[in-house]
Amino acid sequence: MKIVICSSEVVPFAKTGGLADVSGALPLALENLKQEVIVVMPGYSCVKNAGIKINPLKPGFSYATIGKNVKVYFIENEEYYNRAGLYGEKTGDYPDNLLRFSFYSKKTLELLKMINFCPDVIHCNDWQSALIPVYLKTNLKNDNFYKKTKTILTIHNLAYQGLFAAEQFSSLGLDGALFNIDGFEFYGKINFLKAGIIFSDFITTVSKGYANEILTKDFGCSLEGVLNTRKKNLSGIINGLDYSLWDPKTDKQIFANYDASDLSGKKKNKKELQKLCGLLIKEDIPLLGFVGRLAEQKGIDLLSDIIKDMSKLNIQIVILGTGDLKYHILLEEVAKKIPHLFSLNLKFDDALARRIYAGCDMFMMPSRYEPCGLGQMISFKYGTIPVVYKTGGLSDTVSNFDPKTKKGDGFIFTDYNKDAFLSSINNGLAVYAKKDIWQSFVKKVMSYNFSWEESARKYVELYKK
Ligand code: ADP
């Protein structure tokens, strides 16, 4: 089958979060399943830094090759994409995102014709590519080239919807009548994701748990009504992890390679991470990590409450993240009080992220909601035990460890408050204190397989359907 993956970020070319990991790995897994797949993304200036040759195609378009022979096409536009960020900078989103991503969507459909790649399925991801199904079903509905093309929209995070002022609607080049309650209109604004949900042939999200949650008021981000109308065409497929990129045995960025047969390399990683972060170098003190976007979703407030209490717990914490200014300020405030125990790194840094996964004993994910979450899967592979809130993809992939039966894979809290989070950390610390149990626990989670194979197969089944 001919598949086009459309995504606004793709590893190794551009990344702010898990969407890029997925969009880089899924095409390669589909290629292994003998599908004919290409990827289309915006040609941001950072794509040049991936270390992969970019080939010119026609003015405004270029491409590179990943995997055995998967072409990644770039939609170029100096004015729109030659910027420091993908969607915005510290001060907020770029004000012309409507233009930047509607341009990307229109040009993608032009490109496919130009290269004569007539797709069976266009697989869109999140609001940035959600207009593609809309253009196909409206402006291009009589276009023979796309007669047989079906669309899938995967929602990686329902909270990001692409909202814009109503006055901008005319810039989309669509019939003005589409700005109504059954189309783009959402509390007086333009909503790209809502339109994508309505116009795509099928909708998926990145775990079964989240697929159920988004139909409810608590998790539906005010789109639960629209999603319920599409319930028959909505399912959840869990993300995988690309073990060719995430494996402590081969990871070039960490301090020492290791696998479950010999954990001495993991000890070395802990020591070097403590050194790098200016923490006391002590093998026995539990080291807890966090890597993620500093957004409300990720539970940074809960995390900062724990940090305030951490000297009583006798633990060290290392945090790597970037995002909302208010969380930068909050974490900087608490950091001042506890040097040598707490390391705060407010940046995006792939190498440091890997060193944290490798060097820590536990990995904290107190996310309020989590569509899938890759951090817990990466942690398993690096022998770092996750402490998570029971939600979405986290509850689909982590179960609570019982020291008596030795069943379970992490420490889970089910009430969303500081005390519950603290008590799950304490449960972890109690097991950590029993060295032999901890060692076999670590080895067990390292053997888990969350590879893409199974999930890619499920996508192929869906494409065929
Ligand atoms: P989300 O997609 O909501 O951001 P996920 O857990 O699905 O969360 O994926 C996050 C991905 O982004 C992981 O690969 C994680 O290691 C990476 N990541 C997040 N923040 C940073 C950062 N500041 N530096 C390096 N990598 C990061």
JSON list of C-alpha atoms in Angstrom, two decimals, residues 81-233:
[
{"chain": "A", "resi": 81, "resn": "TYR", "atom": "CA", "xyz": [10.17, 27.91, 8.66]},
{"chain": "A", "resi": 82, "resn": "ASN", "atom": "CA", "xyz": [13.51, 29.62, 9.10]},
{"chain": "A", "resi": 83, "resn": "ARG", "atom": "CA", "xyz": [13.01, 30.28, 12.82]},
{"chain": "A", "resi": 84, "resn": "ALA", "atom": "CA", "xyz": [14.47, 29.21, 16.17]},
{"chain": "A", "resi": 85, "resn": "GLY", "atom": "CA", "xyz": [11.40, 27.20, 17.24]},
{"chain": "A", "resi": 86, "resn": "LEU", "atom": "CA", "xyz": [8.98, 24.83, 15.55]},
{"chain": "A", "resi": 87, "resn": "TYR", "atom": "CA", "xyz": [5.74, 26.35, 16.87]},
{"chain": "A", "resi": 88, "resn": "GLY", "atom": "CA", "xyz": [6.90, 29.26, 18.95]},
{"chain": "A", "resi": 89, "resn": "GLU", "atom": "CA", "xyz": [9.48, 30.44, 21.44]},
{"chain": "A", "resi": 90, "resn": "LYS", "atom": "CA", "xyz": [9.55, 31.03, 25.22]},
{"chain": "A", "resi": 91, "resn": "THR", "atom": "CA", "xyz": [7.28, 34.03, 24.91]},
{"chain": "A", "resi": 92, "resn": "GLY", "atom": "CA", "xyz": [4.55, 32.00, 23.20]},
{"chain": "A", "resi": 93, "resn": "ASP", "atom": "CA", "xyz": [3.31, 30.57, 19.91]},
{"chain": "A", "resi": 94, "resn": "TYR", "atom": "CA", "xyz": [4.16, 32.25, 16.62]},
{"chain": "A", "resi": 95, "resn": "PRO", "atom": "CA", "xyz": [1.22, 34.50, 15.68]},
{"chain": "A", "resi": 96, "resn": "ASP", "atom": "CA", "xyz": [1.18, 33.25, 12.07]},
{"chain": "A", "resi": 97, "resn": "ASN", "atom": "CA", "xyz": [0.87, 29.51, 12.85]},
{"chain": "A", "resi": 98, "resn": "LEU", "atom": "CA", "xyz": [-2.40, 29.36, 10.92]},
{"chain": "A", "resi": 99, "resn": "LEU", "atom": "CA", "xyz": [-0.55, 30.46, 7.79]},
{"chain": "A", "resi": 100, "resn": "ARG", "atom": "CA", "xyz": [2.50, 28.31, 8.48]},
{"chain": "A", "resi": 101, "resn": "PHE", "atom": "CA", "xyz": [0.58, 25.06, 8.86]},
{"chain": "A", "resi": 102, "resn": "SER", "atom": "CA", "xyz": [-2.18, 25.62, 6.31]},
{"chain": "A", "resi": 103, "resn": "PHE", "atom": "CA", "xyz": [0.62, 26.34, 3.83]},
{"chain": "A", "resi": 104, "resn": "TYR", "atom": "CA", "xyz": [2.28, 23.06, 4.83]},
{"chain": "A", "resi": 105, "resn": "SER", "atom": "CA", "xyz": [-1.00, 21.16, 4.32]},
{"chain": "A", "resi": 106, "resn": "LYS", "atom": "CA", "xyz": [-1.77, 22.66, 0.91]},
{"chain": "A", "resi": 107, "resn": "LYS", "atom": "CA", "xyz": [1.77, 22.20, -0.35]},
{"chain": "A", "resi": 108, "resn": "THR", "atom": "CA", "xyz": [1.81, 18.57, 0.80]},
{"chain": "A", "resi": 109, "resn": "LEU", "atom": "CA", "xyz": [-1.15, 17.83, -1.46]},
{"chain": "A", "resi": 110, "resn": "GLU", "atom": "CA", "xyz": [0.59, 19.64, -4.32]},
{"chain": "A", "resi": 111, "resn": "LEU", "atom": "CA", "xyz": [3.79, 17.70, -3.72]},
{"chain": "A", "resi": 112, "resn": "LEU", "atom": "CA", "xyz": [2.12, 14.28, -3.90]},
{"chain": "A", "resi": 113, "resn": "LYS", "atom": "CA", "xyz": [0.79, 15.11, -7.36]},
{"chain": "A", "resi": 114, "resn": "MET", "atom": "CA", "xyz": [4.10, 16.54, -8.45]},
{"chain": "A", "resi": 115, "resn": "ILE", "atom": "CA", "xyz": [6.00, 13.36, -7.50]},
{"chain": "A", "resi": 116, "resn": "ASN", "atom": "CA", "xyz": [3.07, 11.24, -8.70]},
{"chain": "A", "resi": 117, "resn": "PHE", "atom": "CA", "xyz": [2.69, 9.45, -5.40]},
{"chain": "A", "resi": 118, "resn": "CYS", "atom": "CA", "xyz": [-1.00, 8.56, -5.38]},
{"chain": "A", "resi": 119, "resn": "PRO", "atom": "CA", "xyz": [-1.65, 7.46, -1.80]},
{"chain": "A", "resi": 120, "resn": "ASP", "atom": "CA", "xyz": [-4.04, 4.84, -0.48]},
{"chain": "A", "resi": 121, "resn": "VAL", "atom": "CA", "xyz": [-3.82, 6.51, 2.89]},
{"chain": "A", "resi": 122, "resn": "ILE", "atom": "CA", "xyz": [-2.63, 9.87, 4.15]},
{"chain": "A", "resi": 123, "resn": "HIS", "atom": "CA", "xyz": [-1.88, 9.50, 7.83]},
{"chain": "A", "resi": 124, "resn": "CYS", "atom": "CA", "xyz": [-2.00, 12.92, 9.53]},
{"chain": "A", "resi": 125, "resn": "ASN", "atom": "CA", "xyz": [-0.81, 13.70, 13.03]},
{"chain": "A", "resi": 126, "resn": "ASP", "atom": "CA", "xyz": [-2.16, 16.36, 15.40]},
{"chain": "A", "resi": 127, "resn": "TRP", "atom": "CA", "xyz": [-3.54, 19.77, 14.50]},
{"chain": "A", "resi": 128, "resn": "GLN", "atom": "CA", "xyz": [-0.62, 20.84, 12.33]},
{"chain": "A", "resi": 129, "resn": "SER", "atom": "CA", "xyz": [-1.59, 18.41, 9.55]},
{"chain": "A", "resi": 130, "resn": "ALA", "atom": "CA", "xyz": [-5.30, 18.17, 10.40]},
{"chain": "A", "resi": 131, "resn": "LEU", "atom": "CA", "xyz": [-6.29, 20.42, 7.47]},
{"chain": "A", "resi": 132, "resn": "ILE", "atom": "CA", "xyz": [-5.19, 17.85, 4.89]},
{"chain": "A", "resi": 133, "resn": "PRO", "atom": "CA", "xyz": [-8.41, 15.78, 5.24]},
{"chain": "A", "resi": 134, "resn": "VAL", "atom": "CA", "xyz": [-10.38, 19.03, 5.04]},
{"chain": "A", "resi": 135, "resn": "TYR", "atom": "CA", "xyz": [-8.78, 20.19, 1.76]},
{"chain": "A", "resi": 136, "resn": "LEU", "atom": "CA", "xyz": [-9.22, 16.70, 0.32]},
{"chain": "A", "resi": 137, "resn": "LYS", "atom": "CA", "xyz": [-12.93, 16.55, 1.10]},
{"chain": "A", "resi": 138, "resn": "THR", "atom": "CA", "xyz": [-13.69, 20.12, 0.00]},
{"chain": "A", "resi": 139, "resn": "ASN", "atom": "CA", "xyz": [-11.47, 21.92, -2.52]},
{"chain": "A", "resi": 140, "resn": "LEU", "atom": "CA", "xyz": [-10.13, 18.65, -3.96]},
{"chain": "A", "resi": 141, "resn": "LYS", "atom": "CA", "xyz": [-13.23, 16.48, -3.73]},
{"chain": "A", "resi": 142, "resn": "ASN", "atom": "CA", "xyz": [-13.53, 16.13, -7.50]},
{"chain": "A", "resi": 143, "resn": "ASP", "atom": "CA", "xyz": [-9.84, 15.65, -8.09]},
{"chain": "A", "resi": 144, "resn": "ASN", "atom": "CA", "xyz": [-9.28, 12.29, -9.80]},
{"chain": "A", "resi": 145, "resn": "PHE", "atom": "CA", "xyz": [-5.79, 11.92, -8.41]},
{"chain": "A", "resi": 146, "resn": "TYR", "atom": "CA", "xyz": [-7.14, 11.65, -4.85]},
{"chain": "A", "resi": 147, "resn": "LYS", "atom": "CA", "xyz": [-10.28, 9.69, -5.74]},
{"chain": "A", "resi": 148, "resn": "LYS", "atom": "CA", "xyz": [-9.27, 6.62, -3.75]},
{"chain": "A", "resi": 149, "resn": "THR", "atom": "CA", "xyz": [-7.28, 8.30, -1.00]},
{"chain": "A", "resi": 150, "resn": "LYS", "atom": "CA", "xyz": [-8.44, 7.81, 2.60]},
{"chain": "A", "resi": 151, "resn": "THR", "atom": "CA", "xyz": [-7.26, 9.80, 5.59]},
{"chain": "A", "resi": 152, "resn": "ILE", "atom": "CA", "xyz": [-6.39, 8.93, 9.18]},
{"chain": "A", "resi": 153, "resn": "LEU", "atom": "CA", "xyz": [-5.82, 11.52, 11.87]},
{"chain": "A", "resi": 154, "resn": "THR", "atom": "CA", "xyz": [-3.83, 10.45, 14.91]},
{"chain": "A", "resi": 155, "resn": "ILE", "atom": "CA", "xyz": [-4.29, 12.56, 18.02]},
{"chain": "A", "resi": 156, "resn": "HIS", "atom": "CA", "xyz": [-1.12, 12.56, 20.07]},
{"chain": "A", "resi": 157, "resn": "ASN", "atom": "CA", "xyz": [-2.41, 15.13, 22.54]},
{"chain": "A", "resi": 158, "resn": "LEU", "atom": "CA", "xyz": [-5.94, 16.49, 22.49]},
{"chain": "A", "resi": 159, "resn": "ALA", "atom": "CA", "xyz": [-5.02, 19.59, 24.48]},
{"chain": "A", "resi": 160, "resn": "TYR", "atom": "CA", "xyz": [-3.19, 21.10, 21.51]},
{"chain": "A", "resi": 161, "resn": "GLN", "atom": "CA", "xyz": [-5.88, 21.95, 18.97]},
{"chain": "A", "resi": 162, "resn": "GLY", "atom": "CA", "xyz": [-4.58, 24.77, 16.76]},
{"chain": "A", "resi": 163, "resn": "LEU", "atom": "CA", "xyz": [-6.90, 27.59, 17.82]},
{"chain": "A", "resi": 164, "resn": "PHE", "atom": "CA", "xyz": [-6.97, 30.86, 15.87]},
{"chain": "A", "resi": 165, "resn": "ALA", "atom": "CA", "xyz": [-9.02, 34.04, 15.68]},
{"chain": "A", "resi": 166, "resn": "ALA", "atom": "CA", "xyz": [-12.10, 33.78, 13.44]},
{"chain": "A", "resi": 167, "resn": "GLU", "atom": "CA", "xyz": [-10.93, 36.75, 11.33]},
{"chain": "A", "resi": 168, "resn": "GLN", "atom": "CA", "xyz": [-8.14, 34.61, 9.89]},
{"chain": "A", "resi": 169, "resn": "PHE", "atom": "CA", "xyz": [-10.52, 32.09, 8.30]},
{"chain": "A", "resi": 170, "resn": "SER", "atom": "CA", "xyz": [-10.40, 33.68, 4.86]},
{"chain": "A", "resi": 171, "resn": "SER", "atom": "CA", "xyz": [-6.63, 32.95, 4.67]},
{"chain": "A", "resi": 172, "resn": "LEU", "atom": "CA", "xyz": [-7.33, 29.21, 4.56]},
{"chain": "A", "resi": 173, "resn": "GLY", "atom": "CA", "xyz": [-8.73, 29.33, 1.03]},
{"chain": "A", "resi": 174, "resn": "LEU", "atom": "CA", "xyz": [-11.83, 27.37, 2.08]},
{"chain": "A", "resi": 175, "resn": "ASP", "atom": "CA", "xyz": [-15.54, 28.05, 1.68]},
{"chain": "A", "resi": 176, "resn": "GLY", "atom": "CA", "xyz": [-16.56, 30.48, 4.44]},
{"chain": "A", "resi": 177, "resn": "ALA", "atom": "CA", "xyz": [-19.56, 28.27, 5.22]},
{"chain": "A", "resi": 178, "resn": "LEU", "atom": "CA", "xyz": [-17.18, 25.75, 6.81]},
{"chain": "A", "resi": 179, "resn": "PHE", "atom": "CA", "xyz": [-16.78, 28.12, 9.73]},
{"chain": "A", "resi": 180, "resn": "ASN", "atom": "CA", "xyz": [-19.79, 26.73, 11.56]},
{"chain": "A", "resi": 181, "resn": "ILE", "atom": "CA", "xyz": [-20.50, 24.45, 14.52]},
{"chain": "A", "resi": 182, "resn": "ASP", "atom": "CA", "xyz": [-20.27, 21.31, 12.33]},
{"chain": "A", "resi": 183, "resn": "GLY", "atom": "CA", "xyz": [-16.93, 22.41, 10.94]},
{"chain": "A", "resi": 184, "resn": "PHE", "atom": "CA", "xyz": [-14.17, 24.66, 12.20]},
{"chain": "A", "resi": 185, "resn": "GLU", "atom": "CA", "xyz": [-16.04, 26.82, 14.69]},
{"chain": "A", "resi": 186, "resn": "PHE", "atom": "CA", "xyz": [-15.20, 26.30, 18.36]},
{"chain": "A", "resi": 187, "resn": "TYR", "atom": "CA", "xyz": [-16.41, 28.86, 20.88]},
{"chain": "A", "resi": 188, "resn": "GLY", "atom": "CA", "xyz": [-16.01, 31.60, 18.30]},
{"chain": "A", "resi": 189, "resn": "LYS", "atom": "CA", "xyz": [-12.54, 30.49, 17.20]},
{"chain": "A", "resi": 190, "resn": "ILE", "atom": "CA", "xyz": [-11.08, 28.42, 14.39]},
{"chain": "A", "resi": 191, "resn": "ASN", "atom": "CA", "xyz": [-10.14, 24.92, 15.59]},
{"chain": "A", "resi": 192, "resn": "PHE", "atom": "CA", "xyz": [-7.90, 22.91, 13.23]},
{"chain": "A", "resi": 193, "resn": "LEU", "atom": "CA", "xyz": [-8.10, 19.68, 15.22]},
{"chain": "A", "resi": 194, "resn": "LYS", "atom": "CA", "xyz": [-11.88, 19.76, 15.43]},
{"chain": "A", "resi": 195, "resn": "ALA", "atom": "CA", "xyz": [-12.10, 20.12, 11.64]},
{"chain": "A", "resi": 196, "resn": "GLY", "atom": "CA", "xyz": [-9.63, 17.27, 11.23]},
{"chain": "A", "resi": 197, "resn": "ILE", "atom": "CA", "xyz": [-11.72, 15.05, 13.52]},
{"chain": "A", "resi": 198, "resn": "ILE", "atom": "CA", "xyz": [-14.82, 15.78, 11.45]},
{"chain": "A", "resi": 199, "resn": "PHE", "atom": "CA", "xyz": [-13.26, 15.44, 7.99]},
{"chain": "A", "resi": 200, "resn": "SER", "atom": "CA", "xyz": [-10.86, 12.51, 8.37]},
{"chain": "A", "resi": 201, "resn": "ASP", "atom": "CA", "xyz": [-12.04, 9.00, 7.53]},
{"chain": "A", "resi": 202, "resn": "PHE", "atom": "CA", "xyz": [-10.68, 7.46, 10.71]},
{"chain": "A", "resi": 203, "resn": "ILE", "atom": "CA", "xyz": [-9.25, 8.78, 13.96]},
{"chain": "A", "resi": 204, "resn": "THR", "atom": "CA", "xyz": [-6.73, 7.10, 16.19]},
{"chain": "A", "resi": 205, "resn": "THR", "atom": "CA", "xyz": [-4.99, 8.03, 19.37]},
{"chain": "A", "resi": 206, "resn": "VAL", "atom": "CA", "xyz": [-1.86, 6.61, 20.92]},
{"chain": "A", "resi": 207, "resn": "SER", "atom": "CA", "xyz": [-3.21, 4.20, 23.55]},
{"chain": "A", "resi": 208, "resn": "LYS", "atom": "CA", "xyz": [-6.44, 2.34, 24.18]},
{"chain": "A", "resi": 209, "resn": "GLY", "atom": "CA", "xyz": [-6.77, 3.98, 27.57]},
{"chain": "A", "resi": 210, "resn": "TYR", "atom": "CA", "xyz": [-6.55, 7.50, 26.12]},
{"chain": "A", "resi": 211, "resn": "ALA", "atom": "CA", "xyz": [-8.99, 6.56, 23.31]},
{"chain": "A", "resi": 212, "resn": "ASN", "atom": "CA", "xyz": [-11.60, 5.87, 26.01]},
{"chain": "A", "resi": 213, "resn": "GLU", "atom": "CA", "xyz": [-10.65, 8.85, 28.16]},
{"chain": "A", "resi": 214, "resn": "ILE", "atom": "CA", "xyz": [-11.02, 11.46, 25.42]},
{"chain": "A", "resi": 215, "resn": "LEU", "atom": "CA", "xyz": [-14.71, 10.57, 25.08]},
{"chain": "A", "resi": 216, "resn": "THR", "atom": "CA", "xyz": [-15.30, 11.89, 28.59]},
{"chain": "A", "resi": 217, "resn": "LYS", "atom": "CA", "xyz": [-15.73, 15.42, 29.90]},
{"chain": "A", "resi": 218, "resn": "ASP", "atom": "CA", "xyz": [-12.67, 15.16, 32.15]},
{"chain": "A", "resi": 219, "resn": "PHE", "atom": "CA", "xyz": [-10.24, 14.40, 29.31]},
{"chain": "A", "resi": 220, "resn": "GLY", "atom": "CA", "xyz": [-12.13, 15.54, 26.21]},
{"chain": "A", "resi": 221, "resn": "CYS", "atom": "CA", "xyz": [-10.81, 19.13, 26.23]},
{"chain": "A", "resi": 222, "resn": "SER", "atom": "CA", "xyz": [-14.31, 20.26, 25.13]},
{"chain": "A", "resi": 223, "resn": "LEU", "atom": "CA", "xyz": [-14.08, 18.07, 22.01]},
{"chain": "A", "resi": 224, "resn": "GLU", "atom": "CA", "xyz": [-15.70, 15.03, 23.67]},
{"chain": "A", "resi": 225, "resn": "GLY", "atom": "CA", "xyz": [-19.01, 15.81, 21.96]},
{"chain": "A", "resi": 226, "resn": "VAL", "atom": "CA", "xyz": [-17.48, 15.82, 18.47]},
{"chain": "A", "resi": 227, "resn": "LEU", "atom": "CA", "xyz": [-15.37, 12.77, 19.27]},
{"chain": "A", "resi": 228, "resn": "ASN", "atom": "CA", "xyz": [-18.44, 10.87, 20.46]},
{"chain": "A", "resi": 229, "resn": "THR", "atom": "CA", "xyz": [-20.08, 11.48, 17.08]},
{"chain": "A", "resi": 230, "resn": "ARG", "atom": "CA", "xyz": [-17.05, 9.72, 15.50]},
{"chain": "A", "resi": 231, "resn": "LYS", "atom": "CA", "xyz": [-16.78, 6.96, 18.11]},
{"chain": "A", "resi": 232, "resn": "LYS", "atom": "CA", "xyz": [-17.29, 4.15, 15.58]},
{"chain": "A", "resi": 233, "resn": "ASN", "atom": "CA", "xyz": [-14.28, 5.38, 13.66]}
]
